[in-house]
Amino acid sequence: MIPAVRDGRRCALTNTSLGTDLAAAITKGEALNQALAYWRTGEGGIGMAKGTVEWLFAWYREQERFKKNVAKTRSDYKKLMDMLAAFEPKAGAAPLGKRMANKVDAGVADKLYRKLRERGERQATYAMQVCRLVWTWAARHHRVTGVKENPFAGMGLKSTAAKGNRATTRAEYDLYRATARDMGFQSMATAAALSFECCQRVWDAFGFEDAEGE
């Protein structure tokens, strides 16, 4: 049969038996349906092969385990997954997203963590925690994902930065407001005052809309 083509992208899916195990069939069917939706919409990019890290991230985002999180958590997780999928372990090498997820072992996980720590301790820790969640769920559904082990478990991650947060001094606060006004950004000076003097969170000072509608 001639593979279907949409916007220059070949559909890599083929007729697949779902088996006789109902639970496994439902999980496998949902993954196949989502892969078909990705091909139709172009989401995930061209050439997303089943079983790769980028495919695994896309699969996880369709799971109820991911969808039950609040909007901000889902957004943070997705940003980290996209960053990891595009991350090049070494210059000139294929990005992590193109690797087969079941080939990512403890050595790869440790090396990835070391590389990310060069950018910042907190982001590196958060990224590894997200990977641990994804691989744990993937291993539970190994018939679909092909992942049987979690290389991100037991890494001994540091949960906080070495120096922690530092309180802003009033001199820094006054300088920030003065600079903002000189640059014509009175609203930024006001936001700083609301946060510093009234102990308001950034979310409230700027009036960000709650993605959950609350």
Short mmCIF file of N, CA, C and O in Angstrom, two decimals, residues 112-214:
data_model
loop_
_atom_site.label_atom_id
_atom_site.label_comp_id
_atom_site.label_asym_id
_atom_site.label_seq_id
_atom_site.Cartn_x
_atom_site.Cartn_y
_atom_site.Cartn_z
N LEU A 112 23.16 13.84 31.22
CA LEU A 112 22.21 14.91 30.92
C LEU A 112 22.06 15.84 32.12
O LEU A 112 22.06 17.07 31.97
N TYR A 113 21.98 15.26 33.31
CA TYR A 113 21.85 16.06 34.53
C TYR A 113 23.07 16.96 34.73
O TYR A 113 22.94 18.15 35.06
N ARG A 114 24.26 16.40 34.51
CA ARG A 114 25.49 17.21 34.66
C ARG A 114 25.49 18.37 33.68
O ARG A 114 25.87 19.50 34.04
N LYS A 115 25.09 18.11 32.45
CA LYS A 115 25.08 19.17 31.44
C LYS A 115 24.08 20.27 31.79
O LYS A 115 24.37 21.46 31.65
N LEU A 116 22.90 19.86 32.26
CA LEU A 116 21.87 20.84 32.58
C LEU A 116 22.23 21.65 33.82
O LEU A 116 21.85 22.82 33.94
N ARG A 117 22.98 21.07 34.74
CA ARG A 117 23.38 21.79 35.94
C ARG A 117 24.29 22.97 35.61
O ARG A 117 24.38 23.93 36.37
N GLU A 118 24.95 22.91 34.45
CA GLU A 118 25.79 24.03 34.03
C GLU A 118 24.93 25.25 33.73
O GLU A 118 25.40 26.38 33.78
N ARG A 119 23.66 25.02 33.42
CA ARG A 119 22.74 26.11 33.13
C ARG A 119 22.03 26.61 34.39
O ARG A 119 21.51 27.72 34.41
N GLY A 120 21.99 25.76 35.39
CA GLY A 120 21.30 26.15 36.61
C GLY A 120 20.82 24.93 37.37
O GLY A 120 20.26 24.00 36.78
N GLU A 121 21.05 24.93 38.69
CA GLU A 121 20.74 23.78 39.53
C GLU A 121 19.24 23.48 39.55
O GLU A 121 18.82 22.33 39.42
N ARG A 122 18.44 24.51 39.71
CA ARG A 122 17.01 24.28 39.87
C ARG A 122 16.36 23.73 38.61
O ARG A 122 15.53 22.82 38.67
N GLN A 123 16.70 24.32 37.47
CA GLN A 123 16.11 23.84 36.22
C GLN A 123 16.53 22.40 35.95
O GLN A 123 15.72 21.58 35.50
N ALA A 124 17.78 22.08 36.25
CA ALA A 124 18.28 20.72 36.03
C ALA A 124 17.51 19.72 36.89
O ALA A 124 17.11 18.65 36.42
N THR A 125 17.30 20.09 38.15
CA THR A 125 16.57 19.20 39.06
C THR A 125 15.13 19.03 38.60
O THR A 125 14.60 17.90 38.56
N TYR A 126 14.49 20.12 38.25
CA TYR A 126 13.10 20.07 37.81
C TYR A 126 12.96 19.21 36.55
O TYR A 126 12.03 18.41 36.43
N ALA A 127 13.91 19.37 35.62
CA ALA A 127 13.87 18.59 34.38
C ALA A 127 13.99 17.10 34.66
O ALA A 127 13.29 16.28 34.06
N MET A 128 14.87 16.73 35.58
CA MET A 128 15.05 15.32 35.90
C MET A 128 13.82 14.77 36.62
O MET A 128 13.45 13.60 36.44
N GLN A 129 13.18 15.59 37.43
CA GLN A 129 11.96 15.16 38.11
C GLN A 129 10.84 14.89 37.10
O GLN A 129 10.09 13.91 37.24
N VAL A 130 10.74 15.74 36.09
CA VAL A 130 9.74 15.53 35.05
C VAL A 130 10.04 14.24 34.27
O VAL A 130 9.14 13.45 34.00
N CYS A 131 11.30 14.04 33.95
CA CYS A 131 11.69 12.81 33.24
C CYS A 131 11.36 11.58 34.09
O CYS A 131 10.90 10.56 33.56
N ARG A 132 11.59 11.67 35.37
CA ARG A 132 11.30 10.55 36.26
C ARG A 132 9.81 10.21 36.22
O ARG A 132 9.43 9.03 36.18
N LEU A 133 8.96 11.23 36.21
CA LEU A 133 7.52 11.01 36.13
C LEU A 133 7.14 10.35 34.81
O LEU A 133 6.36 9.39 34.77
N VAL A 134 7.71 10.86 33.71
CA VAL A 134 7.38 10.33 32.39
C VAL A 134 7.82 8.88 32.24
O VAL A 134 7.06 8.02 31.81
N TRP A 135 9.07 8.59 32.63
CA TRP A 135 9.59 7.22 32.45
C TRP A 135 8.91 6.23 33.40
O TRP A 135 8.75 5.07 33.07
N THR A 136 8.51 6.70 34.57
CA THR A 136 7.80 5.82 35.50
C THR A 136 6.47 5.39 34.89
O THR A 136 6.11 4.19 34.92
N TRP A 137 5.74 6.33 34.31
CA TRP A 137 4.46 6.01 33.70
C TRP A 137 4.65 5.21 32.42
O TRP A 137 3.84 4.32 32.11
N ALA A 138 5.72 5.51 31.69
CA ALA A 138 6.00 4.78 30.45
C ALA A 138 6.31 3.31 30.74
O ALA A 138 5.88 2.41 30.01
N ALA A 139 7.07 3.07 31.82
CA ALA A 139 7.41 1.70 32.18
C ALA A 139 6.17 0.91 32.59
O ALA A 139 6.08 -0.30 32.35
N ARG A 140 5.22 1.60 33.17
CA ARG A 140 3.96 0.96 33.57
C ARG A 140 3.17 0.51 32.34
O ARG A 140 2.40 -0.45 32.38
N HIS A 141 3.37 1.23 31.23
CA HIS A 141 2.68 0.91 29.98
C HIS A 141 3.70 0.50 28.92
O HIS A 141 3.66 0.98 27.78
N HIS A 142 4.60 -0.39 29.30
CA HIS A 142 5.72 -0.75 28.43
C HIS A 142 5.30 -1.41 27.13
O HIS A 142 6.03 -1.38 26.14
N ARG A 143 4.11 -2.03 27.11
CA ARG A 143 3.66 -2.66 25.87
C ARG A 143 3.43 -1.63 24.77
O ARG A 143 3.57 -1.93 23.59
N VAL A 144 3.11 -0.42 25.18
CA VAL A 144 2.88 0.66 24.22
C VAL A 144 4.16 1.45 23.98
O VAL A 144 4.51 1.77 22.84
N THR A 145 4.86 1.77 25.05
CA THR A 145 6.02 2.66 24.96
C THR A 145 7.33 1.96 24.66
O THR A 145 8.26 2.59 24.16
N GLY A 146 7.43 0.70 25.02
CA GLY A 146 8.69 -0.02 24.86
C GLY A 146 9.68 0.26 25.97
O GLY A 146 10.80 -0.26 25.96
N VAL A 147 9.30 1.07 26.95
CA VAL A 147 10.17 1.43 28.07
C VAL A 147 9.88 0.49 29.24
O VAL A 147 8.74 0.37 29.67
N LYS A 148 10.92 -0.16 29.75
CA LYS A 148 10.73 -1.10 30.86
C LYS A 148 11.44 -0.68 32.14
O LYS A 148 11.15 -1.20 33.21
N GLU A 149 12.37 0.26 32.04
CA GLU A 149 13.11 0.72 33.22
C GLU A 149 13.12 2.24 33.28
O GLU A 149 12.96 2.92 32.25
N ASN A 150 13.31 2.76 34.48
CA ASN A 150 13.36 4.21 34.68
C ASN A 150 14.79 4.63 35.05
O ASN A 150 15.20 4.51 36.21
N PRO A 151 15.55 5.16 34.09
CA PRO A 151 16.92 5.57 34.37
C PRO A 151 17.03 6.84 35.21
O PRO A 151 18.12 7.21 35.65
N PHE A 152 15.91 7.51 35.44
CA PHE A 152 15.93 8.77 36.19
C PHE A 152 15.56 8.57 37.66
O PHE A 152 15.46 9.54 38.41
N ALA A 153 15.36 7.32 38.07
CA ALA A 153 15.06 7.02 39.47
C ALA A 153 16.35 6.91 40.27
O ALA A 153 17.38 6.46 39.76
N GLY A 154 16.30 7.35 41.52
CA GLY A 154 17.46 7.21 42.40
C GLY A 154 18.67 8.03 42.01
O GLY A 154 19.81 7.61 42.23
N MET A 155 18.46 9.21 41.46
CA MET A 155 19.59 10.03 41.00
C MET A 155 20.20 10.87 42.10
O MET A 155 21.28 11.45 41.92
N GLY A 156 19.53 11.01 43.24
CA GLY A 156 20.07 11.85 44.32
C GLY A 156 20.10 13.31 43.94
O GLY A 156 21.12 13.99 44.09
N LEU A 157 18.97 13.81 43.45
CA LEU A 157 18.89 15.19 42.99
C LEU A 157 18.93 16.18 44.14
O LEU A 157 18.50 15.89 45.24
N LYS A 158 19.47 17.36 43.85
CA LYS A 158 19.45 18.45 44.81
C LYS A 158 18.18 19.25 44.57
O LYS A 158 17.94 19.71 43.45
N SER A 159 17.37 19.39 45.60
CA SER A 159 16.07 20.04 45.42
C SER A 159 16.12 21.55 45.53
O SER A 159 15.20 22.23 45.12
N THR A 160 17.19 22.09 46.07
CA THR A 160 17.30 23.55 46.22
C THR A 160 18.65 24.02 45.74
O THR A 160 19.63 23.27 45.70
N ALA A 161 18.71 25.28 45.37
CA ALA A 161 19.97 25.87 44.97
C ALA A 161 20.90 25.99 46.17
O ALA A 161 20.45 26.08 47.31
N ALA A 162 22.19 26.01 45.92
CA ALA A 162 23.17 26.01 47.01
C ALA A 162 23.03 27.23 47.92
O ALA A 162 23.14 27.13 49.13
N LYS A 163 22.78 28.40 47.32
CA LYS A 163 22.73 29.63 48.10
C LYS A 163 21.31 30.05 48.46
O LYS A 163 21.11 30.91 49.31
N GLY A 164 20.32 29.51 47.79
CA GLY A 164 18.94 29.88 48.08
C GLY A 164 18.60 31.28 47.60
O GLY A 164 19.38 31.93 46.91
N ASN A 165 17.43 31.77 47.99
CA ASN A 165 16.99 33.11 47.58
C ASN A 165 17.52 34.16 48.55
O ASN A 165 17.71 33.90 49.73
N ARG A 166 17.71 35.38 48.05
CA ARG A 166 18.17 36.48 48.88
C ARG A 166 17.12 37.57 48.87
O ARG A 166 16.56 37.92 47.84
N ALA A 167 16.84 38.12 50.04
CA ALA A 167 15.85 39.19 50.12
C ALA A 167 16.37 40.45 49.44
O ALA A 167 17.55 40.78 49.53
N THR A 168 15.49 41.15 48.74
CA THR A 168 15.86 42.40 48.09
C THR A 168 16.01 43.50 49.14
O THR A 168 15.19 43.61 50.05
N THR A 169 17.04 44.31 49.02
CA THR A 169 17.23 45.41 49.97
C THR A 169 16.39 46.61 49.53
O THR A 169 16.00 46.73 48.37
N ARG A 170 16.13 47.51 50.47
CA ARG A 170 15.36 48.71 50.12
C ARG A 170 16.13 49.58 49.13
O ARG A 170 15.51 50.20 48.25
N ALA A 171 17.45 49.60 49.25
CA ALA A 171 18.25 50.39 48.30
C ALA A 171 18.07 49.85 46.88
O ALA A 171 17.93 50.62 45.92
N GLU A 172 18.07 48.53 46.72
CA GLU A 172 17.87 47.93 45.41
C GLU A 172 16.46 48.21 44.89
O GLU A 172 16.25 48.49 43.71
N TYR A 173 15.52 48.15 45.80
CA TYR A 173 14.12 48.41 45.46
C TYR A 173 13.94 49.86 44.99
O TYR A 173 13.29 50.11 43.96
N ASP A 174 14.53 50.81 45.71
CA ASP A 174 14.42 52.21 45.34
C ASP A 174 15.10 52.47 43.99
O ASP A 174 14.58 53.23 43.15
N LEU A 175 16.25 51.84 43.78
CA LEU A 175 16.97 52.02 42.51
C LEU A 175 16.16 51.46 41.35
O LEU A 175 16.10 52.07 40.27
N TYR A 176 15.54 50.31 41.57
CA TYR A 176 14.73 49.69 40.50
C TYR A 176 13.58 50.62 40.10
O TYR A 176 13.33 50.84 38.91
N ARG A 177 12.86 51.16 41.10
CA ARG A 177 11.73 52.03 40.79
C ARG A 177 12.17 53.30 40.07
O ARG A 177 11.54 53.74 39.11
N ALA A 178 13.29 53.86 40.54
CA ALA A 178 13.79 55.09 39.90
C ALA A 178 14.19 54.82 38.45
O ALA A 178 13.90 55.62 37.55
N THR A 179 14.86 53.70 38.23
CA THR A 179 15.29 53.34 36.87
C THR A 179 14.08 53.08 35.98
O THR A 179 14.06 53.50 34.81
N ALA A 180 13.08 52.40 36.51
CA ALA A 180 11.87 52.12 35.73
C ALA A 180 11.18 53.42 35.30
O ALA A 180 10.75 53.56 34.15
N ARG A 181 11.08 54.36 36.23
CA ARG A 181 10.45 55.64 35.90
C ARG A 181 11.26 56.40 34.85
O ARG A 181 10.71 56.99 33.93
N ASP A 182 12.60 56.40 35.00
CA ASP A 182 13.46 57.10 34.04
C ASP A 182 13.31 56.50 32.64
O ASP A 182 13.44 57.21 31.63
N MET A 183 13.03 55.20 32.57
CA MET A 183 12.89 54.52 31.29
C MET A 183 11.46 54.61 30.75
O MET A 183 11.17 54.13 29.66
N GLY A 184 10.58 55.26 31.53
CA GLY A 184 9.21 55.43 31.08
C GLY A 184 8.28 54.28 31.42
O GLY A 184 7.19 54.17 30.86
N PHE A 185 8.70 53.43 32.37
CA PHE A 185 7.88 52.27 32.75
C PHE A 185 7.35 52.46 34.17
O PHE A 185 7.73 51.75 35.09
N GLN A 186 6.46 53.45 34.32
CA GLN A 186 5.89 53.72 35.64
C GLN A 186 5.14 52.50 36.18
O GLN A 186 5.15 52.23 37.38
N SER A 187 4.49 51.74 35.29
CA SER A 187 3.71 50.58 35.74
C SER A 187 4.60 49.53 36.39
O SER A 187 4.18 48.84 37.33
N MET A 188 5.85 49.42 35.93
CA MET A 188 6.77 48.45 36.53
C MET A 188 7.20 48.91 37.91
O MET A 188 7.38 48.11 38.83
N ALA A 189 7.35 50.22 38.07
CA ALA A 189 7.69 50.77 39.39
C ALA A 189 6.53 50.54 40.36
O ALA A 189 6.73 50.20 41.53
N THR A 190 5.30 50.69 39.85
CA THR A 190 4.12 50.45 40.69
C THR A 190 4.02 48.99 41.09
O THR A 190 3.71 48.66 42.24
N ALA A 191 4.27 48.09 40.13
CA ALA A 191 4.22 46.66 40.43
C ALA A 191 5.24 46.29 41.49
O ALA A 191 4.96 45.47 42.40
N ALA A 192 6.43 46.89 41.42
CA ALA A 192 7.46 46.62 42.42
C ALA A 192 7.00 47.10 43.79
O ALA A 192 7.24 46.43 44.81
N ALA A 193 6.35 48.25 43.82
CA ALA A 193 5.86 48.78 45.09
C ALA A 193 4.79 47.88 45.69
O ALA A 193 4.77 47.63 46.90
N LEU A 194 3.90 47.38 44.87
CA LEU A 194 2.85 46.48 45.35
C LEU A 194 3.46 45.21 45.96
O LEU A 194 3.01 44.71 46.98
N SER A 195 4.49 44.71 45.30
CA SER A 195 5.13 43.48 45.77
C SER A 195 5.95 43.73 47.03
O SER A 195 5.90 42.95 47.99
N PHE A 196 6.72 44.82 47.04
CA PHE A 196 7.65 45.08 48.14
C PHE A 196 6.94 45.62 49.38
O PHE A 196 7.17 45.15 50.49
N GLU A 197 6.08 46.62 49.19
CA GLU A 197 5.44 47.28 50.32
C GLU A 197 4.21 46.52 50.83
O GLU A 197 3.94 46.51 52.04
N CYS A 198 3.47 45.93 49.91
CA CYS A 198 2.21 45.28 50.28
C CYS A 198 2.30 43.76 50.33
O CYS A 198 1.30 43.08 50.57
N CYS A 199 3.51 43.23 50.08
CA CYS A 199 3.74 41.78 50.15
C CYS A 199 2.79 41.00 49.22
O CYS A 199 2.26 39.95 49.59
N GLN A 200 2.57 41.56 48.02
CA GLN A 200 1.72 40.88 47.05
C GLN A 200 2.57 39.99 46.13
O GLN A 200 3.71 40.31 45.82
N ARG A 201 1.97 38.88 45.71
CA ARG A 201 2.68 38.00 44.79
C ARG A 201 2.70 38.63 43.40
O ARG A 201 1.84 39.44 43.06
N VAL A 202 3.67 38.24 42.59
CA VAL A 202 3.77 38.77 41.23
C VAL A 202 2.48 38.49 40.47
O VAL A 202 1.99 39.33 39.71
N TRP A 203 1.91 37.29 40.69
CA TRP A 203 0.67 36.90 40.02
C TRP A 203 -0.42 37.94 40.26
O TRP A 203 -1.15 38.34 39.35
N ASP A 204 -0.54 38.40 41.53
CA ASP A 204 -1.59 39.35 41.89
C ASP A 204 -1.23 40.78 41.47
O ASP A 204 -2.10 41.53 41.05
N ALA A 205 0.04 41.13 41.59
CA ALA A 205 0.46 42.49 41.25
C ALA A 205 0.20 42.80 39.77
O ALA A 205 -0.21 43.91 39.42
N PHE A 206 0.40 41.82 38.91
CA PHE A 206 0.22 42.03 37.48
C PHE A 206 -1.17 41.62 37.00
O PHE A 206 -1.52 41.82 35.85
N GLY A 207 -1.96 41.00 37.89
CA GLY A 207 -3.31 40.61 37.52
C GLY A 207 -3.35 39.54 36.46
O GLY A 207 -4.20 39.57 35.56
N PHE A 208 -2.43 38.57 36.53
CA PHE A 208 -2.43 37.49 35.55
C PHE A 208 -3.73 36.71 35.64
O PHE A 208 -4.24 36.42 36.72
N GLU A 209 -4.26 36.34 34.48
CA GLU A 209 -5.50 35.56 34.45
C GLU A 209 -5.20 34.11 34.82
O GLU A 209 -4.24 33.52 34.34
N ASP A 210 -6.02 33.57 35.69
CA ASP A 210 -5.88 32.17 36.08
C ASP A 210 -6.32 31.29 34.92
O ASP A 210 -7.46 31.37 34.47
N ALA A 211 -5.40 30.44 34.44
CA ALA A 211 -5.71 29.60 33.29
C ALA A 211 -6.84 28.62 33.57
O ALA A 211 -7.49 28.10 32.64
N GLU A 212 -7.11 28.35 34.86
CA GLU A 212 -8.17 27.44 35.22
C GLU A 212 -9.52 28.16 35.32
O GLU A 212 -10.54 27.54 35.60
N GLY A 213 -9.51 29.49 35.13
CA GLY A 213 -10.76 30.24 35.15
C GLY A 213 -11.22 30.64 36.53
O GLY A 213 -12.33 31.14 36.69
N GLU A 214 -10.40 30.43 37.53
CA GLU A 214 -10.78 30.79 38.90
C GLU A 214 -10.29 32.19 39.26
O GLU A 214 -9.24 32.60 38.79
#
